[in-house]
PDB file of C-alpha atoms and ligand atoms in Angstrom:
ATOM      1  CA  UNK A 578       9.048 -55.121  27.181  1.00 80.00           C
ATOM      2  CA  UNK A 579       8.407 -58.014  24.803  1.00 93.00           C
ATOM      3  CA  UNK A 580       8.328 -56.457  21.312  1.00 97.00           C
ATOM      4  CA  UNK A 581       7.927 -58.569  18.166  1.00 98.00           C
ATOM      5  CA  UNK A 582       9.192 -56.518  15.230  1.00 97.00           C
ATOM      6  CA  UNK A 583       8.020 -57.437  11.754  1.00 97.00           C
ATOM      7  CA  UNK A 584       9.088 -56.067   8.435  1.00 96.00           C
ATOM      8  CA  UNK A 585       5.646 -56.543   6.874  1.00 96.00           C
ATOM      9  CA  UNK A 586       2.314 -58.093   7.803  1.00 97.00           C
ATOM     10  CA  UNK A 587      -1.285 -57.538   6.660  1.00 97.00           C
ATOM     11  CA  UNK A 588      -2.408 -56.379  10.130  1.00 98.00           C
ATOM     12  CA  UNK A 589      -0.559 -56.391  13.454  1.00 98.00           C
ATOM     13  CA  UNK A 590      -3.908 -57.030  15.201  1.00 98.00           C
ATOM     14  CA  UNK A 591      -4.419 -60.159  13.083  1.00 97.00           C
ATOM     15  CA  UNK A 592      -0.829 -61.293  13.661  1.00 98.00           C
ATOM     16  CA  UNK A 593      -1.201 -60.998  17.434  1.00 97.00           C
ATOM     17  CA  UNK A 594      -4.613 -62.708  17.417  1.00 96.00           C
ATOM     18  CA  UNK A 595      -3.173 -65.586  15.397  1.00 96.00           C
ATOM     19  CA  UNK A 596      -0.242 -65.877  17.807  1.00 95.00           C
ATOM     20  CA  UNK A 597      -2.706 -66.143  20.694  1.00 93.00           C
ATOM     21  CA  UNK A 598      -4.352 -69.175  19.129  1.00 92.00           C
ATOM     22  CA  UNK A 599      -1.022 -71.014  18.888  1.00 86.00           C
ATOM     23  CA  UNK A 600       0.984 -70.238  21.996  1.00 90.00           C
ATOM     24  CA  UNK A 601       1.183 -68.579  25.402  1.00 92.00           C
ATOM     25  CA  UNK A 602       1.691 -64.851  24.965  1.00 94.00           C
ATOM     26  CA  UNK A 603       2.856 -62.644  27.812  1.00 95.00           C
ATOM     27  CA  UNK A 604       0.678 -59.741  28.925  1.00 96.00           C
ATOM     28  CA  UNK A 605       1.653 -56.467  27.180  1.00 97.00           C
ATOM     29  CA  UNK A 606       3.413 -58.241  24.338  1.00 98.00           C
ATOM     30  CA  UNK A 607       3.697 -55.847  21.406  1.00 98.00           C
ATOM     31  CA  UNK A 608       3.645 -56.634  17.687  1.00 98.00           C
ATOM     32  CA  UNK A 609       4.827 -53.849  15.422  1.00 98.00           C
ATOM     33  CA  UNK A 610       5.337 -53.749  11.659  1.00 97.00           C
ATOM     34  CA  UNK A 611       7.322 -51.410   9.459  1.00 95.00           C
ATOM     35  CA  UNK A 612       4.844 -52.074   6.665  1.00 93.00           C
ATOM     36  CA  UNK A 613       1.255 -52.983   7.386  1.00 96.00           C
ATOM     37  CA  UNK A 614      -0.351 -53.960   4.101  1.00 94.00           C
ATOM     38  CA  UNK A 615      -4.061 -54.333   5.064  1.00 95.00           C
ATOM     39  CA  UNK A 616      -4.468 -52.219   8.195  1.00 96.00           C
ATOM     40  CA  UNK A 617      -7.997 -52.220   9.548  1.00 96.00           C
ATOM     41  CA  UNK A 618      -9.997 -49.449  11.173  1.00 95.00           C
ATOM     42  CA  UNK A 619     -13.448 -49.532  12.763  1.00 90.00           C
ATOM     43  CA  UNK A 620     -16.361 -51.197  10.983  1.00 85.00           C
ATOM     44  CA  UNK A 621     -14.468 -52.282   7.880  1.00 87.00           C
ATOM     45  CA  UNK A 622     -12.612 -48.988   7.324  1.00 93.00           C
ATOM     46  CA  UNK A 623      -9.007 -49.081   6.137  1.00 95.00           C
ATOM     47  CA  UNK A 624      -6.006 -47.688   7.963  1.00 96.00           C
ATOM     48  CA  UNK A 625      -3.594 -46.399   5.354  1.00 93.00           C
ATOM     49  CA  UNK A 626      -0.012 -45.366   5.907  1.00 91.00           C
ATOM     50  CA  UNK A 627       3.073 -44.553   3.922  1.00 92.00           C
ATOM     51  CA  UNK A 628       5.279 -47.590   4.452  1.00 89.00           C
ATOM     52  CA  UNK A 629       8.042 -47.296   7.014  1.00 93.00           C
ATOM     53  CA  UNK A 630       7.100 -43.815   8.177  1.00 96.00           C
ATOM     54  CA  UNK A 631       4.485 -44.428  10.854  1.00 97.00           C
ATOM     55  CA  UNK A 632       3.731 -46.635  13.829  1.00 98.00           C
ATOM     56  CA  UNK A 633       1.356 -49.551  13.454  1.00 98.00           C
ATOM     57  CA  UNK A 634       1.366 -51.767  16.512  1.00 98.00           C
ATOM     58  CA  UNK A 635      -0.807 -54.000  18.655  1.00 98.00           C
ATOM     59  CA  UNK A 636      -0.543 -54.623  22.380  1.00 98.00           C
ATOM     60  CA  UNK A 637      -1.997 -57.576  24.262  1.00 97.00           C
ATOM     61  CA  UNK A 638      -3.858 -56.563  27.428  1.00 96.00           C
ATOM     62  CA  UNK A 639      -5.147 -59.498  29.445  1.00 94.00           C
ATOM     63  CA  UNK A 640      -8.082 -59.462  31.780  1.00 85.00           C
ATOM     64  CA  UNK A 641      -8.677 -55.748  31.987  1.00 84.00           C
ATOM     65  CA  UNK A 642     -12.336 -56.172  31.063  1.00 82.00           C
ATOM     66  CA  UNK A 643     -14.356 -57.285  34.068  1.00 80.00           C
ATOM     67  CA  UNK A 644     -17.923 -56.871  35.195  1.00 73.00           C
ATOM     68  CA  UNK A 645     -16.875 -53.413  36.382  1.00 69.00           C
ATOM     69  CA  UNK A 646     -14.569 -52.364  33.550  1.00 72.00           C
ATOM     70  CA  UNK A 647     -16.284 -52.192  30.180  1.00 83.00           C
ATOM     71  CA  UNK A 648     -14.814 -52.058  26.685  1.00 88.00           C
ATOM     72  CA  UNK A 649     -15.260 -48.301  26.799  1.00 91.00           C
ATOM     73  CA  UNK A 650     -13.107 -48.084  29.941  1.00 93.00           C
ATOM     74  CA  UNK A 651     -10.222 -49.645  28.047  1.00 94.00           C
ATOM     75  CA  UNK A 652     -10.953 -47.314  25.146  1.00 95.00           C
ATOM     76  CA  UNK A 653     -10.659 -44.318  27.497  1.00 96.00           C
ATOM     77  CA  UNK A 654      -7.414 -45.618  28.943  1.00 96.00           C
ATOM     78  CA  UNK A 655      -5.838 -46.149  25.527  1.00 97.00           C
ATOM     79  CA  UNK A 656      -6.891 -42.689  24.295  1.00 98.00           C
ATOM     80  CA  UNK A 657      -5.520 -41.019  27.435  1.00 98.00           C
ATOM     81  CA  UNK A 658      -2.286 -43.051  27.240  1.00 98.00           C
ATOM     82  CA  UNK A 659      -1.703 -41.850  23.670  1.00 98.00           C
ATOM     83  CA  UNK A 660      -2.481 -38.246  24.631  1.00 98.00           C
ATOM     84  CA  UNK A 661      -0.029 -38.430  27.556  1.00 98.00           C
ATOM     85  CA  UNK A 662       2.698 -39.791  25.274  1.00 98.00           C
ATOM     86  CA  UNK A 663       2.097 -37.116  22.630  1.00 98.00           C
ATOM     87  CA  UNK A 664       2.158 -34.395  25.280  1.00 97.00           C
ATOM     88  CA  UNK A 665       5.529 -35.773  26.380  1.00 96.00           C
ATOM     89  CA  UNK A 666       6.728 -35.152  22.794  1.00 96.00           C
ATOM     90  CA  UNK A 667       5.381 -31.578  22.987  1.00 95.00           C
ATOM     91  CA  UNK A 668       2.447 -31.963  20.611  1.00 96.00           C
ATOM     92  CA  UNK A 669       0.034 -29.075  21.243  1.00 94.00           C
ATOM     93  CA  UNK A 670      -3.756 -28.913  20.823  1.00 94.00           C
ATOM     94  CA  UNK A 671      -4.554 -32.575  21.314  1.00 98.00           C
ATOM     95  CA  UNK A 672      -8.154 -33.727  21.399  1.00 98.00           C
ATOM     96  CA  UNK A 673     -10.170 -36.928  21.419  1.00 97.00           C
ATOM     97  CA  UNK A 674     -12.904 -37.232  18.840  1.00 96.00           C
ATOM     98  CA  UNK A 675     -15.495 -39.572  20.305  1.00 95.00           C
ATOM     99  CA  UNK A 676     -15.143 -42.446  20.541  1.00 92.00           C
ATOM    100  CA  UNK A 677     -11.471 -43.019  19.822  1.00 89.00           C
ATOM    101  CA  UNK A 678      -9.778 -40.760  17.299  1.00 95.00           C
ATOM    102  CA  UNK A 679      -6.821 -38.789  18.537  1.00 98.00           C
ATOM    103  CA  UNK A 680      -6.566 -35.385  16.890  1.00 98.00           C
ATOM    104  CA  UNK A 681      -3.783 -32.838  16.839  1.00 98.00           C
ATOM    105  CA  UNK A 682      -4.643 -29.363  15.591  1.00 96.00           C
ATOM    106  CA  UNK A 683      -8.084 -30.780  14.616  1.00 96.00           C
ATOM    107  CA  UNK A 684      -6.588 -33.457  12.345  1.00 97.00           C
ATOM    108  CA  UNK A 685      -6.418 -37.200  12.975  1.00 98.00           C
ATOM    109  CA  UNK A 686      -2.994 -38.265  14.190  1.00 98.00           C
ATOM    110  CA  UNK A 687      -3.879 -41.673  15.670  1.00 98.00           C
ATOM    111  CA  UNK A 688      -6.599 -44.302  15.494  1.00 97.00           C
ATOM    112  CA  UNK A 689      -7.401 -47.196  17.809  1.00 97.00           C
ATOM    113  CA  UNK A 690      -8.950 -50.587  17.087  1.00 97.00           C
ATOM    114  CA  UNK A 691      -9.568 -52.785  20.133  1.00 96.00           C
ATOM    115  CA  UNK A 692     -10.618 -56.395  19.560  1.00 95.00           C
ATOM    116  CA  UNK A 693     -11.572 -58.659  22.462  1.00 93.00           C
ATOM    117  CA  UNK A 694     -11.810 -62.407  22.731  1.00 90.00           C
ATOM    118  CA  UNK A 695     -13.026 -64.694  25.485  1.00 85.00           C
ATOM    119  CA  UNK A 696     -10.820 -67.734  26.097  1.00 81.00           C
ATOM    120  CA  UNK A 697     -12.224 -71.123  27.134  1.00 79.00           C
ATOM    121  CA  UNK A 698     -10.754 -70.649  30.630  1.00 80.00           C
ATOM    122  CA  UNK A 699     -12.755 -67.431  31.060  1.00 82.00           C
ATOM    123  CA  UNK A 700      -9.860 -65.020  30.451  1.00 85.00           C
ATOM    124  CA  UNK A 701     -10.573 -62.002  28.244  1.00 89.00           C
ATOM    125  CA  UNK A 702      -7.795 -60.952  25.907  1.00 94.00           C
ATOM    126  CA  UNK A 703      -7.877 -57.471  24.423  1.00 96.00           C
ATOM    127  CA  UNK A 704      -5.785 -56.756  21.352  1.00 97.00           C
ATOM    128  CA  UNK A 705      -5.227 -53.003  21.322  1.00 98.00           C
ATOM    129  CA  UNK A 706      -4.267 -51.882  17.818  1.00 98.00           C
ATOM    130  CA  UNK A 707      -2.838 -48.409  17.436  1.00 98.00           C
ATOM    131  CA  UNK A 708      -1.969 -46.548  14.255  1.00 98.00           C
ATOM    132  CA  UNK A 709       0.017 -43.399  14.988  1.00 98.00           C
ATOM    133  CA  UNK A 710       1.294 -41.112  12.260  1.00 98.00           C
ATOM    134  CA  UNK A 711       4.876 -40.196  13.070  1.00 98.00           C
ATOM    135  CA  UNK A 712       7.114 -39.249  10.144  1.00 98.00           C
ATOM    136  CA  UNK A 713       4.729 -39.190   7.172  1.00 97.00           C
ATOM    137  CA  UNK A 714       4.648 -35.767   5.530  1.00 96.00           C
ATOM    138  CA  UNK A 715       2.344 -36.143   2.566  1.00 95.00           C
ATOM    139  CA  UNK A 716      -1.351 -36.473   3.378  1.00 96.00           C
ATOM    140  CA  UNK A 717      -2.792 -35.518  -0.036  1.00 94.00           C
ATOM    141  CA  UNK A 718      -4.950 -38.669   0.084  1.00 93.00           C
ATOM    142  CA  UNK A 719      -6.089 -37.996   3.659  1.00 95.00           C
ATOM    143  CA  UNK A 720      -6.657 -34.246   4.033  1.00 94.00           C
ATOM    144  CA  UNK A 721      -8.000 -34.639   7.584  1.00 95.00           C
ATOM    145  CA  UNK A 722      -4.870 -36.442   8.805  1.00 97.00           C
ATOM    146  CA  UNK A 723      -1.567 -35.235  10.213  1.00 98.00           C
ATOM    147  CA  UNK A 724       1.598 -36.600  11.824  1.00 98.00           C
ATOM    148  CA  UNK A 725       4.003 -35.697  14.611  1.00 98.00           C
ATOM    149  CA  UNK A 726       6.578 -34.611  12.077  1.00 97.00           C
ATOM    150  CA  UNK A 727       4.088 -32.346  10.221  1.00 97.00           C
ATOM    151  CA  UNK A 728       3.457 -30.575  13.520  1.00 97.00           C
ATOM    152  CA  UNK A 729       6.980 -30.460  14.928  1.00 97.00           C
ATOM    153  CA  UNK A 730       8.775 -29.952  11.594  1.00 96.00           C
ATOM    154  CA  UNK A 731      11.252 -32.700  12.351  1.00 97.00           C
ATOM    155  CA  UNK A 732      11.307 -36.483  12.348  1.00 97.00           C
ATOM    156  CA  UNK A 733      11.064 -38.506  15.533  1.00 97.00           C
ATOM    157  CA  UNK A 734      12.387 -41.870  16.667  1.00 97.00           C
ATOM    158  CA  UNK A 735       9.278 -44.021  16.099  1.00 97.00           C
ATOM    159  CA  UNK A 736      10.243 -46.621  18.670  1.00 96.00           C
ATOM    160  CA  UNK A 737      10.657 -43.999  21.401  1.00 97.00           C
ATOM    161  CA  UNK A 738       7.112 -42.794  20.718  1.00 98.00           C
ATOM    162  CA  UNK A 739       5.751 -46.352  20.806  1.00 98.00           C
ATOM    163  CA  UNK A 740       7.566 -47.207  24.036  1.00 98.00           C
ATOM    164  CA  UNK A 741       6.156 -44.076  25.654  1.00 98.00           C
ATOM    165  CA  UNK A 742       2.572 -45.036  24.670  1.00 98.00           C
ATOM    166  CA  UNK A 743       3.054 -48.588  25.974  1.00 98.00           C
ATOM    167  CA  UNK A 744       4.597 -47.474  29.256  1.00 98.00           C
ATOM    168  CA  UNK A 745       1.662 -45.119  29.853  1.00 98.00           C
ATOM    169  CA  UNK A 746      -0.822 -47.833  28.942  1.00 97.00           C
ATOM    170  CA  UNK A 747       0.812 -50.342  31.314  1.00 97.00           C
ATOM    171  CA  UNK A 748       0.755 -47.864  34.194  1.00 97.00           C
ATOM    172  CA  UNK A 749      -2.826 -46.803  33.448  1.00 97.00           C
ATOM    173  CA  UNK A 750      -4.100 -50.402  33.225  1.00 95.00           C
ATOM    174  CA  UNK A 751      -2.587 -51.060  36.667  1.00 95.00           C
ATOM    175  CA  UNK A 752      -4.452 -48.004  37.991  1.00 95.00           C
ATOM    176  CA  UNK A 753      -7.718 -49.114  36.370  1.00 93.00           C
ATOM    177  CA  UNK A 754      -7.334 -52.495  38.018  1.00 91.00           C
ATOM    178  CA  UNK A 755      -7.298 -50.848  41.441  1.00 92.00           C
ATOM    179  CA  UNK A 756     -10.456 -48.935  40.605  1.00 90.00           C
ATOM    180  CA  UNK A 757      -9.032 -45.596  39.466  1.00 92.00           C
ATOM    181  CA  UNK A 758     -11.131 -45.017  36.387  1.00 92.00           C
ATOM    182  CA  UNK A 759     -12.569 -41.611  37.214  1.00 93.00           C
ATOM    183  CA  UNK A 760      -9.480 -39.536  36.565  1.00 94.00           C
ATOM    184  CA  UNK A 761      -9.010 -41.076  33.101  1.00 96.00           C
ATOM    185  CA  UNK A 762     -12.653 -40.498  32.290  1.00 95.00           C
ATOM    186  CA  UNK A 763     -12.315 -36.878  33.425  1.00 96.00           C
ATOM    187  CA  UNK A 764      -9.230 -36.358  31.250  1.00 97.00           C
ATOM    188  CA  UNK A 765     -11.086 -37.968  28.330  1.00 97.00           C
ATOM    189  CA  UNK A 766     -14.014 -35.586  28.825  1.00 97.00           C
ATOM    190  CA  UNK A 767     -11.712 -32.598  29.173  1.00 97.00           C
ATOM    191  CA  UNK A 768     -10.039 -33.441  25.857  1.00 97.00           C
ATOM    192  CA  UNK A 769     -13.280 -34.135  24.024  1.00 97.00           C
ATOM    193  CA  UNK A 770     -13.250 -32.581  20.546  1.00 96.00           C
ATOM    194  CA  UNK A 771     -15.862 -29.842  19.942  1.00 95.00           C
ATOM    195  CA  UNK A 772     -17.274 -30.076  23.459  1.00 96.00           C
ATOM    196  CA  UNK A 773     -19.629 -27.163  24.084  1.00 96.00           C
ATOM    197  CA  UNK A 774     -19.628 -26.033  20.450  1.00 95.00           C
ATOM    198  CA  UNK A 775     -22.716 -26.283  18.179  1.00 95.00           C
ATOM    199  CA  UNK A 776     -22.110 -29.057  15.627  1.00 94.00           C
ATOM    200  CA  UNK A 777     -24.043 -30.855  12.889  1.00 96.00           C
ATOM    201  CA  UNK A 778     -24.851 -34.537  13.501  1.00 96.00           C
ATOM    202  CA  UNK A 779     -26.560 -37.292  11.565  1.00 95.00           C
ATOM    203  CA  UNK A 780     -28.700 -39.925  13.280  1.00 93.00           C
ATOM    204  CA  UNK A 781     -28.939 -43.551  12.094  1.00 92.00           C
ATOM    205  CA  UNK A 782     -32.234 -42.613  10.410  1.00 93.00           C
ATOM    206  CA  UNK A 783     -30.260 -40.289   8.101  1.00 93.00           C
ATOM    207  CA  UNK A 784     -31.768 -37.136   9.621  1.00 94.00           C
ATOM    208  CA  UNK A 785     -29.348 -34.267  10.251  1.00 96.00           C
ATOM    209  CA  UNK A 786     -29.592 -31.995  13.255  1.00 95.00           C
ATOM    210  CA  UNK A 787     -27.575 -29.491  15.272  1.00 96.00           C
ATOM    211  CA  UNK A 788     -26.423 -30.291  18.792  1.00 97.00           C
ATOM    212  CA  UNK A 789     -23.848 -29.382  21.420  1.00 97.00           C
ATOM    213  CA  UNK A 790     -21.662 -32.112  22.919  1.00 97.00           C
ATOM    214  CA  UNK A 791     -21.924 -32.072  26.715  1.00 97.00           C
ATOM    215  CA  UNK A 792     -19.604 -34.975  27.424  1.00 96.00           C
ATOM    216  CA  UNK A 793     -19.435 -38.746  27.497  1.00 96.00           C
ATOM    217  CA  UNK A 794     -21.122 -40.975  30.082  1.00 93.00           C
ATOM    218  CA  UNK A 795     -19.050 -43.413  32.179  1.00 88.00           C
ATOM    219  CA  UNK A 796     -19.985 -46.236  29.809  1.00 85.00           C
ATOM    220  CA  UNK A 797     -19.228 -44.279  26.660  1.00 90.00           C
ATOM    221  CA  UNK A 798     -22.461 -42.760  25.420  1.00 94.00           C
ATOM    222  CA  UNK A 799     -22.236 -39.307  23.870  1.00 96.00           C
ATOM    223  CA  UNK A 800     -24.379 -36.687  25.619  1.00 97.00           C
ATOM    224  CA  UNK A 801     -25.676 -34.083  23.175  1.00 97.00           C
ATOM    225  CA  UNK A 802     -27.834 -31.051  23.919  1.00 96.00           C
ATOM    226  CA  UNK A 803     -30.437 -30.644  21.186  1.00 95.00           C
ATOM    227  CA  UNK A 804     -32.059 -27.457  19.924  1.00 91.00           C
ATOM    228  CA  UNK A 805     -34.919 -27.749  22.438  1.00 92.00           C
ATOM    229  CA  UNK A 806     -32.278 -27.861  25.242  1.00 91.00           C
ATOM    230  CA  UNK A 807     -33.015 -31.520  26.014  1.00 94.00           C
ATOM    231  CA  UNK A 808     -29.894 -33.649  26.545  1.00 96.00           C
ATOM    232  CA  UNK A 809     -29.971 -37.014  24.752  1.00 95.00           C
ATOM    233  CA  UNK A 810     -27.422 -39.829  24.948  1.00 96.00           C
ATOM    234  CA  UNK A 811     -26.313 -41.799  21.921  1.00 95.00           C
ATOM    235  CA  UNK A 812     -24.185 -44.848  21.385  1.00 92.00           C
ATOM    236  CA  UNK A 813     -21.752 -45.170  18.522  1.00 88.00           C
ATOM    237  CA  UNK A 814     -24.184 -46.791  16.085  1.00 88.00           C
ATOM    238  CA  UNK A 815     -26.854 -44.133  16.682  1.00 93.00           C
ATOM    239  CA  UNK A 816     -25.070 -40.935  15.732  1.00 93.00           C
ATOM    240  CA  UNK A 817     -22.309 -39.570  13.568  1.00 91.00           C
ATOM    241  CA  UNK A 818     -20.599 -36.241  14.038  1.00 91.00           C
ATOM    242  CA  UNK A 819     -20.464 -34.424  10.702  1.00 90.00           C
ATOM    243  CA  UNK A 820     -16.964 -33.180  10.812  1.00 80.00           C
TER     244      UNK A 820
HETATM  245  P1  BTX B1494     -11.283 -45.595  12.058  1.00 69.41           P
HETATM  246  O1  BTX B1494     -12.308 -46.445  11.401  1.00 69.41           O
HETATM  247  O2  BTX B1494     -11.674 -44.682  13.173  1.00 69.41           O
HETATM  248  O3  BTX B1494     -10.508 -44.722  11.014  1.00 69.41           O
HETATM  249  C1  BTX B1494     -10.407 -45.110   9.677  1.00 69.41           C
HETATM  250  C2  BTX B1494     -10.591 -43.859   8.849  1.00 69.41           C
HETATM  251  O4  BTX B1494      -9.549 -42.929   9.160  1.00 69.41           O
HETATM  252  C3  BTX B1494     -10.471 -44.154   7.358  1.00 69.41           C
HETATM  253  O5  BTX B1494     -11.719 -44.408   6.808  1.00 69.41           O
HETATM  254  C4  BTX B1494      -9.820 -42.874   6.833  1.00 69.41           C
HETATM  255  O6  BTX B1494     -10.818 -41.890   6.602  1.00 69.41           O
HETATM  256  C5  BTX B1494      -8.990 -42.383   7.984  1.00 69.41           C
HETATM  257  N1  BTX B1494      -7.591 -42.843   7.917  1.00 69.41           N
HETATM  258  C6  BTX B1494      -7.076 -43.929   7.322  1.00 69.41           C
HETATM  259  N2  BTX B1494      -5.762 -44.004   7.521  1.00 69.41           N
HETATM  260  C7  BTX B1494      -5.418 -42.917   8.264  1.00 69.41           C
HETATM  261  C8  BTX B1494      -4.207 -42.412   8.805  1.00 69.41           C
HETATM  262  N3  BTX B1494      -3.033 -43.033   8.632  1.00 69.41           N
HETATM  263  N4  BTX B1494      -4.260 -41.268   9.515  1.00 69.41           N
HETATM  264  C9  BTX B1494      -5.410 -40.601   9.730  1.00 69.41           C
HETATM  265  N5  BTX B1494      -6.589 -41.019   9.242  1.00 69.41           N
HETATM  266  C10 BTX B1494      -6.600 -42.164   8.524  1.00 69.41           C
HETATM  267  C11 BTX B1494      -9.144 -46.192  13.371  1.00 69.41           C
HETATM  268  O7  BTX B1494     -10.202 -46.604  12.589  1.00 69.41           O
HETATM  269  C12 BTX B1494      -8.421 -47.427  13.871  1.00 69.41           C
HETATM  270  C13 BTX B1494      -7.124 -47.615  13.179  1.00 69.41           C
HETATM  271  C14 BTX B1494      -6.327 -48.693  13.860  1.00 69.41           C
HETATM  272  C15 BTX B1494      -5.124 -49.021  13.055  1.00 69.41           C
HETATM  273  C16 BTX B1494      -4.242 -49.956  13.814  1.00 69.41           C
HETATM  274  S1  BTX B1494      -2.685 -50.088  13.090  1.00 69.41           S
HETATM  275  C17 BTX B1494      -2.289 -51.433  14.066  1.00 69.41           C
HETATM  276  C18 BTX B1494      -3.543 -52.270  14.174  1.00 69.41           C
HETATM  277  N6  BTX B1494      -3.655 -53.220  13.087  1.00 69.41           N
HETATM  278  C19 BTX B1494      -4.738 -52.982  12.328  1.00 69.41           C
HETATM  279  O8  BTX B1494      -5.079 -53.640  11.325  1.00 69.41           O
HETATM  280  N7  BTX B1494      -5.394 -51.910  12.793  1.00 69.41           N
HETATM  281  C20 BTX B1494      -4.757 -51.383  13.977  1.00 69.41           C
END
């Protein structure tokens, strides 16, 4: 496993993307930083961690996106790979909050930011950024967050957790490439947070409504049963779960 270990960098995703513009980078190369100073989340959000306590790392996955495999397929694979690793470390009550938050005991324990780029030779490079809370204990600033150590009441070897996630991801990418997406999608649906439970939502028009999550379609749309029993599908920009 090719792991580039940094003491500090603004964002491991940015570091890996920069590296890709300058040199050949092996598939599944990992960049990890003890201190990530400007970690990014989805749509301009920040990823904040107590320095040195948690995992912030990015993995290069080449050519997994094809006409058949969409961005959401990779998203599913990454979420399931993290869940499998956390189960290996005996973390109970894991769930996936659509589209890509990993929750433990209903609190966010990991976040995923995947950024794709098309190279001039037609290759698609995916930079899979993962923030995983491992040994941080104080979440006063983030009351809806938790860590492995908060749940297990002891610290863990961060690198062992990271290696487990990467090994799962590598194996799962190989399975996706031979067409085995369905079982990951089923696991993703099984782990879906608040599935089957009435929940408040807000649409992109600002209107709030109640609905019941039925599942996620193969290409990542959220299926929600509305109060009139009709099932509607939404993409990420169309709906927000009020949780
Ligand atoms: P997200 O947009 O789903 O989540 C960001 C939101 O999560 C924030 O607005 C905040 O409410 C909450 N949050 C921030 N930090 C934490 C934390 N440590 N634990 C739990 N909740 C938190 C998720 O984005 C994607 C995060 C990817 C982070 C990785 S780290 C390595 C790579 N480099 C990089 O810059 N980003 C990725």
